[in-house]
mmCIF file with all atom_site columns, C-alpha atoms in Angstrom:
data_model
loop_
_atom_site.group_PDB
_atom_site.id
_atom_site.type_symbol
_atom_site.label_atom_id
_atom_site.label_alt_id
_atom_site.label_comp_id
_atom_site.label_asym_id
_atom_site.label_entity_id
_atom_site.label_seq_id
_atom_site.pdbx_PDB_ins_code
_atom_site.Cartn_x
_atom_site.Cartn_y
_atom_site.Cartn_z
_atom_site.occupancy
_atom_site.B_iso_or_equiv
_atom_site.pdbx_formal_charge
_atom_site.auth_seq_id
_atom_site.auth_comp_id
_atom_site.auth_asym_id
_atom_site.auth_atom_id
_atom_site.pdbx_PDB_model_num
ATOM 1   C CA . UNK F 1 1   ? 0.000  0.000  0.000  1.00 72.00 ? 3   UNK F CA 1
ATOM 2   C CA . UNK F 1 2   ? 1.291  3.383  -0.982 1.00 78.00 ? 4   UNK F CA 1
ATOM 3   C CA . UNK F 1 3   ? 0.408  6.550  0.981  1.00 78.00 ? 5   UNK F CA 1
ATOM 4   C CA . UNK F 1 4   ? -0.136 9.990  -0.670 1.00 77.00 ? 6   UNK F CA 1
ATOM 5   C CA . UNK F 1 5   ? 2.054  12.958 0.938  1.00 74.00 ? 7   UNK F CA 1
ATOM 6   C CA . UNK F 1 6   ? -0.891 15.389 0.712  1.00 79.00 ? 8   UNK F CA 1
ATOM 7   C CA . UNK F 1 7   ? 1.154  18.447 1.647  1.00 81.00 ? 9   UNK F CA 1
ATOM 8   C CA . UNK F 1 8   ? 4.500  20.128 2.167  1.00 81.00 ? 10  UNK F CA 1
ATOM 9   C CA . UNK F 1 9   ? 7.424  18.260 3.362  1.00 89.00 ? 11  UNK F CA 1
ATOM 10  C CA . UNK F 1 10  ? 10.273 20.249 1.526  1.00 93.00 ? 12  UNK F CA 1
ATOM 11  C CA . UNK F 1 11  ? 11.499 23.404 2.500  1.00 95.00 ? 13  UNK F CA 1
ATOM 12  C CA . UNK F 1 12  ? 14.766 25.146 1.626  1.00 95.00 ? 14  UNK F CA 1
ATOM 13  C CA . UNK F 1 13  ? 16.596 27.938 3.728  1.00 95.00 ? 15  UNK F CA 1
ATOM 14  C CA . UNK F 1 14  ? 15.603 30.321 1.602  1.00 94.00 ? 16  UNK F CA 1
ATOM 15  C CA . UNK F 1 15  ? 11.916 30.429 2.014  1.00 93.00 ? 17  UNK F CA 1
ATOM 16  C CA . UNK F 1 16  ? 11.947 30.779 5.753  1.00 95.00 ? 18  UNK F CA 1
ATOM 17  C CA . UNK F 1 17  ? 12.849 34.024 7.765  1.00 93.00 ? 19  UNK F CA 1
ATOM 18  C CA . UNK F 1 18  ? 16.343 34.115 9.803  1.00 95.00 ? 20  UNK F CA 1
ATOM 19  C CA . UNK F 1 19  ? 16.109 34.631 13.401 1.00 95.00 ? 21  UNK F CA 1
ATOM 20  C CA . UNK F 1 20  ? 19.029 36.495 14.903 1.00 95.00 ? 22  UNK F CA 1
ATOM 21  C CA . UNK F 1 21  ? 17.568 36.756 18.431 1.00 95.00 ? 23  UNK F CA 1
ATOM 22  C CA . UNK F 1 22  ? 20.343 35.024 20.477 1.00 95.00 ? 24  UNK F CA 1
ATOM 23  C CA . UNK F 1 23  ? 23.203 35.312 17.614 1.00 96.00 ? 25  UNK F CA 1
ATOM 24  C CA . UNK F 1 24  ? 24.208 34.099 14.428 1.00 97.00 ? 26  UNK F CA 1
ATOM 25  C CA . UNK F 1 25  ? 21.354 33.033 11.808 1.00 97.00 ? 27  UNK F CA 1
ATOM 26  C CA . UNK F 1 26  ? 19.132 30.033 12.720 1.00 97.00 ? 28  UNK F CA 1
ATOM 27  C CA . UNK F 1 27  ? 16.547 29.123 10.192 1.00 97.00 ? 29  UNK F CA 1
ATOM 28  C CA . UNK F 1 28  ? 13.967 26.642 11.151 1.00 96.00 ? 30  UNK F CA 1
ATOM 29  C CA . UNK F 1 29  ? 13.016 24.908 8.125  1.00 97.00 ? 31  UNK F CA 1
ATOM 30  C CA . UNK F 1 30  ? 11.034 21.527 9.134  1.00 96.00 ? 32  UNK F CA 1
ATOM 31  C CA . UNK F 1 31  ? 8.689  22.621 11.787 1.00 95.00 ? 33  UNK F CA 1
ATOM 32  C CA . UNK F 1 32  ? 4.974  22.176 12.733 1.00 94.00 ? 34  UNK F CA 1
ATOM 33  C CA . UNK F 1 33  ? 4.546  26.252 11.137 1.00 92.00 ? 35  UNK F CA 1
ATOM 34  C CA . UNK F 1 34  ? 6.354  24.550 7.372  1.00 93.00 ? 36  UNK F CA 1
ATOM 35  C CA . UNK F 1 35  ? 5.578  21.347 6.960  1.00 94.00 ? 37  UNK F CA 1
ATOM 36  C CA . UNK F 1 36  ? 2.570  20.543 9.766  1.00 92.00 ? 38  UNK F CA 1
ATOM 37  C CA . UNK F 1 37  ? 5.320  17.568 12.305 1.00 93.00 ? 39  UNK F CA 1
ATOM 38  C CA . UNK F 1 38  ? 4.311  17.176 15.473 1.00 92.00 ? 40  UNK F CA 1
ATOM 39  C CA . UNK F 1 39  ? 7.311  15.565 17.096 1.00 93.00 ? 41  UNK F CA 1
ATOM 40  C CA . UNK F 1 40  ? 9.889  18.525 16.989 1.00 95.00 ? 42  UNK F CA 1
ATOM 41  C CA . UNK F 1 41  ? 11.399 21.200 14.920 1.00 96.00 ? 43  UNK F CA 1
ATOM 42  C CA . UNK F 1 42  ? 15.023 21.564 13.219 1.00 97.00 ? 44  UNK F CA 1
ATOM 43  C CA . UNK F 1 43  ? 17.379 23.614 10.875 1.00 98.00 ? 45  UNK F CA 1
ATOM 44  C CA . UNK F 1 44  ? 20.578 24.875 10.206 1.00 98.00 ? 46  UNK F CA 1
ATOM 45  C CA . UNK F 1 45  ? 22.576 28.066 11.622 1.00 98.00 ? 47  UNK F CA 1
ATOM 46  C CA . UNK F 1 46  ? 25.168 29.224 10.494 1.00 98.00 ? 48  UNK F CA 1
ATOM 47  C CA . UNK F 1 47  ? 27.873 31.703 12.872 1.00 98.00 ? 49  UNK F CA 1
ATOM 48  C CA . UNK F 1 48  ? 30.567 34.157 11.373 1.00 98.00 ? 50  UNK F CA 1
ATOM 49  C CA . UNK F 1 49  ? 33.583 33.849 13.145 1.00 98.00 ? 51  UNK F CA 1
ATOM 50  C CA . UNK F 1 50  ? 33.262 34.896 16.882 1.00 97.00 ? 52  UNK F CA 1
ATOM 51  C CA . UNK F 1 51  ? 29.942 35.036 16.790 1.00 98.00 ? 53  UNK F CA 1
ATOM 52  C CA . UNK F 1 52  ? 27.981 32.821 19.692 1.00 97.00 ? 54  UNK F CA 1
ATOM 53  C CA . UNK F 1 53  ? 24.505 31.922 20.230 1.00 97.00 ? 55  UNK F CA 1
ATOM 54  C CA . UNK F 1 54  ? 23.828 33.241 23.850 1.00 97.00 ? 56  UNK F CA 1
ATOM 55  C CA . UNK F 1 55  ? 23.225 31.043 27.087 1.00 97.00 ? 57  UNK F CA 1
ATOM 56  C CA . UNK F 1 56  ? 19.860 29.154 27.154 1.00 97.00 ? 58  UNK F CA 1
ATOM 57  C CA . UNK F 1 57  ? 18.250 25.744 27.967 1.00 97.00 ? 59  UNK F CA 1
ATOM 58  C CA . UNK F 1 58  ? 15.329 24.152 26.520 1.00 97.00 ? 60  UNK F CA 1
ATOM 59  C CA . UNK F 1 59  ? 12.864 22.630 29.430 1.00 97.00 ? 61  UNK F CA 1
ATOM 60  C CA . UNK F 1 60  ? 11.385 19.731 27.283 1.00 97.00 ? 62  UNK F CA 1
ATOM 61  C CA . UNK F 1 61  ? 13.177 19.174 24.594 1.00 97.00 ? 63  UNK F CA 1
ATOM 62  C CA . UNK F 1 62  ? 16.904 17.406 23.706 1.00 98.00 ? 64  UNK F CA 1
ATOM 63  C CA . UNK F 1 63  ? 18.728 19.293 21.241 1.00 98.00 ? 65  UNK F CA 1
ATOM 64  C CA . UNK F 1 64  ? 20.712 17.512 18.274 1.00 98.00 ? 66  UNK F CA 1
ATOM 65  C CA . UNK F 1 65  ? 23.703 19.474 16.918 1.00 98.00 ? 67  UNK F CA 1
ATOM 66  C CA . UNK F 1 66  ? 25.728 18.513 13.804 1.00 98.00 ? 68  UNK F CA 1
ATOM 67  C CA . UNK F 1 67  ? 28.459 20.796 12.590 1.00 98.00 ? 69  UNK F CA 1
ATOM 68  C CA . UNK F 1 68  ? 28.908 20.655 9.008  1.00 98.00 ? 70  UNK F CA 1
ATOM 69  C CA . UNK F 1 69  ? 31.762 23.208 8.314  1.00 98.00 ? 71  UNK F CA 1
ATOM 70  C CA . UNK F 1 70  ? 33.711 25.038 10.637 1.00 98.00 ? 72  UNK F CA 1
ATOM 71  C CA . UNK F 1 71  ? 35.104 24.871 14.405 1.00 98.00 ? 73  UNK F CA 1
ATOM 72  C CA . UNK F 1 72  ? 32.878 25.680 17.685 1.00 98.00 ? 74  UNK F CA 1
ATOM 73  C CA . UNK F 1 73  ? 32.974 25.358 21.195 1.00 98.00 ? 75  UNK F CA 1
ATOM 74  C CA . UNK F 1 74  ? 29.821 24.407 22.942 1.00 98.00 ? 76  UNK F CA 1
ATOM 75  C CA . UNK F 1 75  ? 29.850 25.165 26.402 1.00 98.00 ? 77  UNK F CA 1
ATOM 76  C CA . UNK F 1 76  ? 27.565 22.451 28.408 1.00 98.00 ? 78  UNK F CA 1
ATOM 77  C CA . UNK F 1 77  ? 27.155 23.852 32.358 1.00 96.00 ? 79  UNK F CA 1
ATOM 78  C CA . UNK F 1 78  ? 30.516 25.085 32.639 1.00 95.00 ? 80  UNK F CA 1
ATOM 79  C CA . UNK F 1 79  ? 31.952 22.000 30.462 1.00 97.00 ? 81  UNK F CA 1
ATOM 80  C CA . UNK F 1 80  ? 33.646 23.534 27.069 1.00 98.00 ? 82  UNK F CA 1
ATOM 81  C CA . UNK F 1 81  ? 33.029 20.607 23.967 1.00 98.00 ? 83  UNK F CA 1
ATOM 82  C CA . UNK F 1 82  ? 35.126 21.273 21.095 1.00 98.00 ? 84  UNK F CA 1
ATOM 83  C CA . UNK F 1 83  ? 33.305 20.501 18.168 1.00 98.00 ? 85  UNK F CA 1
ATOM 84  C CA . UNK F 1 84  ? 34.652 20.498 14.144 1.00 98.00 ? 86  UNK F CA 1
ATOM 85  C CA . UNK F 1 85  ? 33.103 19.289 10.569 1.00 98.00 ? 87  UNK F CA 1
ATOM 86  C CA . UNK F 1 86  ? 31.651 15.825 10.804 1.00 98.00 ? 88  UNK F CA 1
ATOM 87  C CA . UNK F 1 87  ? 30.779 15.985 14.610 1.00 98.00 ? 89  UNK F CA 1
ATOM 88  C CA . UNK F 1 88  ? 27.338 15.347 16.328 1.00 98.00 ? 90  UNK F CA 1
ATOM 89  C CA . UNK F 1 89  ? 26.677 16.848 19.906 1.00 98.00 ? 91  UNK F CA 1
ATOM 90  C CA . UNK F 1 90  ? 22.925 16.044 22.042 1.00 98.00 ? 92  UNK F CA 1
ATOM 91  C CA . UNK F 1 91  ? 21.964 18.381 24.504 1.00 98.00 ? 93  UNK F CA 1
ATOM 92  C CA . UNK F 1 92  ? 20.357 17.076 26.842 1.00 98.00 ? 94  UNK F CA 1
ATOM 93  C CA . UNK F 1 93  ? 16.830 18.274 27.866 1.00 98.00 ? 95  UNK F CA 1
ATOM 94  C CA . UNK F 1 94  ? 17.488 21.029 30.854 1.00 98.00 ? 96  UNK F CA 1
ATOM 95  C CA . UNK F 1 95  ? 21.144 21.862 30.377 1.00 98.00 ? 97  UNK F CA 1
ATOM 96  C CA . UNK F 1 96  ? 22.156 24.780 30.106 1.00 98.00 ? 98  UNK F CA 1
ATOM 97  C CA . UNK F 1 97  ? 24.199 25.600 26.736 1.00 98.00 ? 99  UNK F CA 1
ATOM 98  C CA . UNK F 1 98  ? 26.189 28.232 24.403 1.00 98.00 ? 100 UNK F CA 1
ATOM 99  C CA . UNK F 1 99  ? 27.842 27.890 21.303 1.00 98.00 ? 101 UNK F CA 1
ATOM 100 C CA . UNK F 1 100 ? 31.181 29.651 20.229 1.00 98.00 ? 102 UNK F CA 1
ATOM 101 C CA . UNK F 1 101 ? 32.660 30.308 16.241 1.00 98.00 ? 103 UNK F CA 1
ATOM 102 C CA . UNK F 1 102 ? 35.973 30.051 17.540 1.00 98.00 ? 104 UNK F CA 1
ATOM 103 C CA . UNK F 1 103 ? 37.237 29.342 13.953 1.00 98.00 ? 105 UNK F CA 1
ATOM 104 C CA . UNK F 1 104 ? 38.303 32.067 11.265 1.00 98.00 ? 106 UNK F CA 1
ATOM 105 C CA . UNK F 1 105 ? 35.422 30.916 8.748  1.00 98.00 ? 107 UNK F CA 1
ATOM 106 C CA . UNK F 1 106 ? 31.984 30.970 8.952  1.00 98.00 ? 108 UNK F CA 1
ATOM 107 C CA . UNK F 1 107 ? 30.375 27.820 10.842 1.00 98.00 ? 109 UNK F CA 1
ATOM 108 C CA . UNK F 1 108 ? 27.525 25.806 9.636  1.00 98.00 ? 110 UNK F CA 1
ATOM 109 C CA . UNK F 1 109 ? 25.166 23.346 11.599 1.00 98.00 ? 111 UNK F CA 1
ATOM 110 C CA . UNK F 1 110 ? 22.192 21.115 11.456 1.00 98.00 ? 112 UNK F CA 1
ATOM 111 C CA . UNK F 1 111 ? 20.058 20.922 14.589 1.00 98.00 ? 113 UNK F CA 1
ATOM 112 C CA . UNK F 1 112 ? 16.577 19.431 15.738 1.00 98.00 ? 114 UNK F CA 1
ATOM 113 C CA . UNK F 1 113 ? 14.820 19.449 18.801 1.00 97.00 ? 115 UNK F CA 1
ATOM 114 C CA . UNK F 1 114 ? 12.428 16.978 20.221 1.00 97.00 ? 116 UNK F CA 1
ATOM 115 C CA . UNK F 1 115 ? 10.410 16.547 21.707 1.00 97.00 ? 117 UNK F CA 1
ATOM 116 C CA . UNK F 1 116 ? 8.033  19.747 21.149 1.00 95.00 ? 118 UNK F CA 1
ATOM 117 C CA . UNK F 1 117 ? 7.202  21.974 24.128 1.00 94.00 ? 119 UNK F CA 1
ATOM 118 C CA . UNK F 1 118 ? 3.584  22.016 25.276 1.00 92.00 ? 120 UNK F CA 1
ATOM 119 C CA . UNK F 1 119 ? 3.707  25.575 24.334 1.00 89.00 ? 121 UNK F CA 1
ATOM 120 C CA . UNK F 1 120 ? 6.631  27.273 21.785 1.00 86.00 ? 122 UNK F CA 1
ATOM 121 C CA . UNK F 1 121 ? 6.806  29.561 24.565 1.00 86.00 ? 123 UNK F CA 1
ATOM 122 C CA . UNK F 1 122 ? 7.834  27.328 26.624 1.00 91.00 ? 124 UNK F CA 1
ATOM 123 C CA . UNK F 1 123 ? 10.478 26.022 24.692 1.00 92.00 ? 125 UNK F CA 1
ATOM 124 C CA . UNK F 1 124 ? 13.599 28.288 25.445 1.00 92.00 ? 126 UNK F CA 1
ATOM 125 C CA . UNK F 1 125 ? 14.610 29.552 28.683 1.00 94.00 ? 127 UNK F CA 1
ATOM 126 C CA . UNK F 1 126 ? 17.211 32.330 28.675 1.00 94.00 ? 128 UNK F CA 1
ATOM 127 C CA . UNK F 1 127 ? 20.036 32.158 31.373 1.00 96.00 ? 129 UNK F CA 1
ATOM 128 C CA . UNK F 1 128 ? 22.050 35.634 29.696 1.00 96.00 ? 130 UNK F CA 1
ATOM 129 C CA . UNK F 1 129 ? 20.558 38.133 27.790 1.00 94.00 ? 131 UNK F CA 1
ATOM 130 C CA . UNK F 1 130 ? 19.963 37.483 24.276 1.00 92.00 ? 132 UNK F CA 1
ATOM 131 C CA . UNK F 1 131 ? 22.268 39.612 21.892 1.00 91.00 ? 133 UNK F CA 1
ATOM 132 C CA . UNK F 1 132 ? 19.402 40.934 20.203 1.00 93.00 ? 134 UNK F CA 1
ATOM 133 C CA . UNK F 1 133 ? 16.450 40.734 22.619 1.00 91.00 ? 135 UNK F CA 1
ATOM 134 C CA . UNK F 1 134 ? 14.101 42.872 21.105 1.00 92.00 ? 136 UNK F CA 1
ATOM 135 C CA . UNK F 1 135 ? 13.558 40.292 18.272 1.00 91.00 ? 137 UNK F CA 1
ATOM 136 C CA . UNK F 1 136 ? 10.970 37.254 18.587 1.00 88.00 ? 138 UNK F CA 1
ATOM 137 C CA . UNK F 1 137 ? 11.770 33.899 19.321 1.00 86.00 ? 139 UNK F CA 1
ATOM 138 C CA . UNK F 1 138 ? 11.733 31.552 15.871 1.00 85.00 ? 140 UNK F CA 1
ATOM 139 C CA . UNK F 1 139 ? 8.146  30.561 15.419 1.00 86.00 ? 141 UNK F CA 1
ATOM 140 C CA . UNK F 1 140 ? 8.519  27.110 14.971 1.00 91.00 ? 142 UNK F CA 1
ATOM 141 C CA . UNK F 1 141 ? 3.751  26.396 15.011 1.00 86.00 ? 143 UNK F CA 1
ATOM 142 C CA . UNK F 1 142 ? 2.839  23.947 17.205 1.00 79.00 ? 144 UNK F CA 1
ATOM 143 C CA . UNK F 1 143 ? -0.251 23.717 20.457 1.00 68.00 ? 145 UNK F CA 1
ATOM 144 C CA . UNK F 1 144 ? -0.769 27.075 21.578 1.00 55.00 ? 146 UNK F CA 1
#
């Protein structure tokens, strides 16, 4: 038996709006808001050099890192995890995290988190002030 995919389930960086909020430029492109999942959200983000993604920690969900190009340090509750091209990192759900370009290139990453908070308010808890913290969090959809 063959099932129909009766709606979107492709979605390129391009169609979906950067969000700059806590540094660099994270684009959510599978998420219930794109493509209607209900089990979590992911992307890629990309960091010029020195640029970080400030201190935060996600109350429900484990975070799945994979650095495709560059060299970052990801600093897990105090613990600093170097991390190049080719390496995968978890977060797990409730730890607190920040991530370094501590390279002289631009940084790329895939990430997903799952599972979804009850709430997308709920789903990111700031422990330092976000860099740019008059912008929105990324709508990712989901239960409101």
């Amino acid at each position: 038996m063959t099932t129909a995919i009766t709606r979107t389930v492709k979605v390129t960086t391009q169609e979906v709006e950067a969000n700059t909020k806590r540094g660099g430029d994270i684009r959510v492109t599978l998420s219930p808001k794109t493509v209607g999942c209900t089990s979590g959200f992911g992307g890629v983000m990309t960091l010029d050099p020195a640029d970080f993604i400030t201190e935060h920690y996600h109350p429900f969900s484990e975070e799945f890192l994979h650095v495709i190009s560059g060299t970052l340090e990801m600093t897990l509750e105090g613990e600093v995890i170097e991390l190049g091209a080719g390496q995968s990192l978890l977060v797990p759900i409730g730890v607190r995290h920040r991530l370094v370009n501590t390279g002289d290139t631009t940084a790329t990453c895939a990430f997903h988190l799952s599972p979804l908070a009850p709430r997308p308010e709920l789903g990111h808890v700031d422990t330092e002030v976000a860099q740019r913290p008059h912008e929105s969090n990324p709508d990712v959809g989901g239960a409101r």
